[in-house]
C-alpha positions as MATLAB code, in Angstrom:
seq = 'MALSATTALTAQAGSEQIGEVSTAFRWLGRNDRVVIEAYDDPKVQGVTCYVSRARTGGAKGTVGLAEDRAEASIACRQVAANVSFTGKLPLQEDVFTERMSILFKRLHVVRVVDPKRNTLVYLTYSDKLVDGSPQNSVTAVPVITSTPIPLK';
ca = [
       0.000    0.000    0.000;
       2.773    2.472    0.951;
       4.689    1.516   -2.185;
       1.691    2.273   -4.408;
       1.157    5.636   -2.653;
       4.817    6.505   -3.201;
       4.578    5.463   -6.838;
       1.473    7.612   -7.292;
       3.196   10.628   -5.736;
       6.238   10.162   -7.921;
       4.062    9.962  -11.014;
       2.123   13.103  -10.028;
       5.073   15.299   -9.170;
       7.763   14.550  -11.703;
      11.018   16.437  -11.718;
      12.446   18.414  -14.571;
      16.211   18.891  -14.595;
      16.929   22.529  -15.411;
      20.703   22.622  -14.939;
      23.828   20.942  -13.610;
      27.451   21.697  -12.798;
      30.344   19.252  -12.759;
      32.071   18.892   -9.376;
      34.608   16.088   -9.927;
      36.137   14.515  -13.014;
      35.634   10.771  -13.510;
      37.691    8.725  -15.982;
      34.792    6.385  -16.697;
      31.193    7.473  -17.030;
      29.713   10.827  -16.120;
      31.445   13.269  -13.782;
      30.115   13.830  -10.266;
      27.794   16.810  -10.404;
      25.212   18.960   -8.685;
      21.884   18.983  -10.495;
      19.048   21.485  -10.180;
      15.564   20.054  -10.622;
      12.152   21.744  -10.650;
       9.146   20.072   -9.008;
       5.652   21.476   -9.480;
       3.465   20.797   -6.439;
       0.664   18.596   -7.847;
      -1.941   19.924   -5.377;
      -0.898   23.586   -5.332;
      -1.095   25.242   -8.725;
       1.411   28.077   -9.096;
       4.124   26.767   -6.728;
       7.371   25.205   -7.954;
      10.159   23.829   -5.788;
      13.766   23.905   -6.960;
      15.999   21.229   -5.451;
      19.768   21.065   -5.900;
      21.500   17.829   -4.989;
      24.626   15.819   -5.570;
      24.610   13.086   -8.208;
      27.424   10.521   -8.201;
      29.047    9.812  -11.534;
      31.594    7.232  -12.595;
      30.744    3.847  -14.023;
      28.364    2.968  -11.159;
      26.585    6.329  -11.310;
      26.154    6.126  -15.066;
      24.295    2.803  -14.808;
      22.344    3.783  -11.670;
      24.194    1.684   -9.083;
      25.937    4.480   -7.138;
      24.540    5.926   -3.933;
      24.076    9.699   -4.082;
      25.073   11.819   -1.086;
      22.318   12.762    1.359;
      22.736   16.493    0.797;
      20.105   18.651   -0.882;
      18.898   22.231   -0.844;
      15.392   23.492   -1.629;
      13.803   26.810   -2.611;
      10.078   26.955   -3.419;
       8.471   29.957   -5.085;
       5.140   31.203   -6.316;
       5.551   31.095  -10.105;
       2.059   32.182  -11.206;
      -0.026   35.291  -10.568;
      -2.241   33.355   -8.141;
      -1.913   30.193   -6.083;
      -4.825   27.756   -6.279;
      -5.519   24.359   -4.774;
      -6.821   21.195   -6.428;
      -8.456   20.066   -3.169;
      -8.040   20.037    0.576;
      -4.514   19.564    1.884;
      -3.410   17.481    4.870;
      -1.264   19.297    7.420;
       1.758   17.277    6.238;
       2.292   15.297    3.042;
       5.088   13.874    0.891;
       4.896   15.832   -2.360;
       7.708   14.004   -4.098;
      10.039   11.107   -3.409;
      12.821    9.702   -5.574;
      15.371    6.907   -5.280;
      18.920    7.993   -4.393;
      20.494    4.531   -4.447;
      19.622    1.151   -5.855;
      18.256    0.060   -2.459;
      16.667    1.740    0.547;
      17.675    5.427    0.156;
      15.206    8.095   -0.979;
      15.021   11.875   -1.350;
      11.810   13.396    0.027;
      10.100   16.735   -0.456;
       7.428   17.221    2.221;
       4.788   19.959    2.303;
       3.728   21.182    5.765;
       0.859   23.665    6.098;
       1.209   26.456    8.664;
      -2.464   27.514    8.935;
      -1.799   30.263   11.494;
       0.409   32.114    8.971;
      -1.357   30.847    5.808;
       1.988   29.518    4.599;
       3.191   26.394    2.817;
       6.483   25.078    4.220;
       8.544   22.631    2.168;
      11.241   20.378    3.635;
      13.715   18.187    1.789;
      15.636   15.331    3.419;
      16.800   11.826    2.637;
      16.094    8.626    4.479;
      17.713    5.232    4.486;
      16.348    1.968    5.846;
      19.055    1.641    8.504;
      20.810    5.002    8.856;
      19.030    8.123    7.588;
      20.636   11.553    7.439;
      19.653   14.536    9.578;
      20.781   16.899    6.814;
      17.802   18.850    5.538;
      16.721   22.106    3.956;
      13.520   24.097    4.394;
      11.735   26.899    2.529;
       8.344   28.590    2.775;
       5.786   30.078    0.395;
       3.332   32.535    1.975;
      -0.169   32.519    0.485;
      -2.130   35.782    0.432;
      -4.699   35.945    3.226;
      -7.596   36.331    0.780;
      -6.816   32.754   -0.372;
      -7.032   30.551    2.730;
      -5.307   27.190    2.423;
      -8.024   24.478    2.376;
      -7.282   21.822    5.025;
      -8.519   18.232    5.348;
];
């Protein structure tokens, strides 16, 4: 059940790579790099999150067997004239999750609603089955008071 929910979230909120920089030369395969990806919140029209994160290159990274570092940064912004909602939002929800290694490690983008301030707070972190990382990054998007955030 959790796997199908994660799959559905991943399908809804796909990433679009908008840039990358090389950080270390590799003789075989792609170089190590930092990529910048854009994620549109599937339930909040007009909000896009930009996540930068390390991607491991080399032969293993090129074929998808390398484990990426658990470091990411996030900045979410209102990118349309108005923010609108496709339905009621829970107070906290995974907006996007993606595999960071072949087994057990995932990158998460979580939306948390701050109803008192009418603000959407986004957190990015990675988890691992045995030893997750406390490294995280947070950003917030205030919503104008004339548009209250609909809560479940």
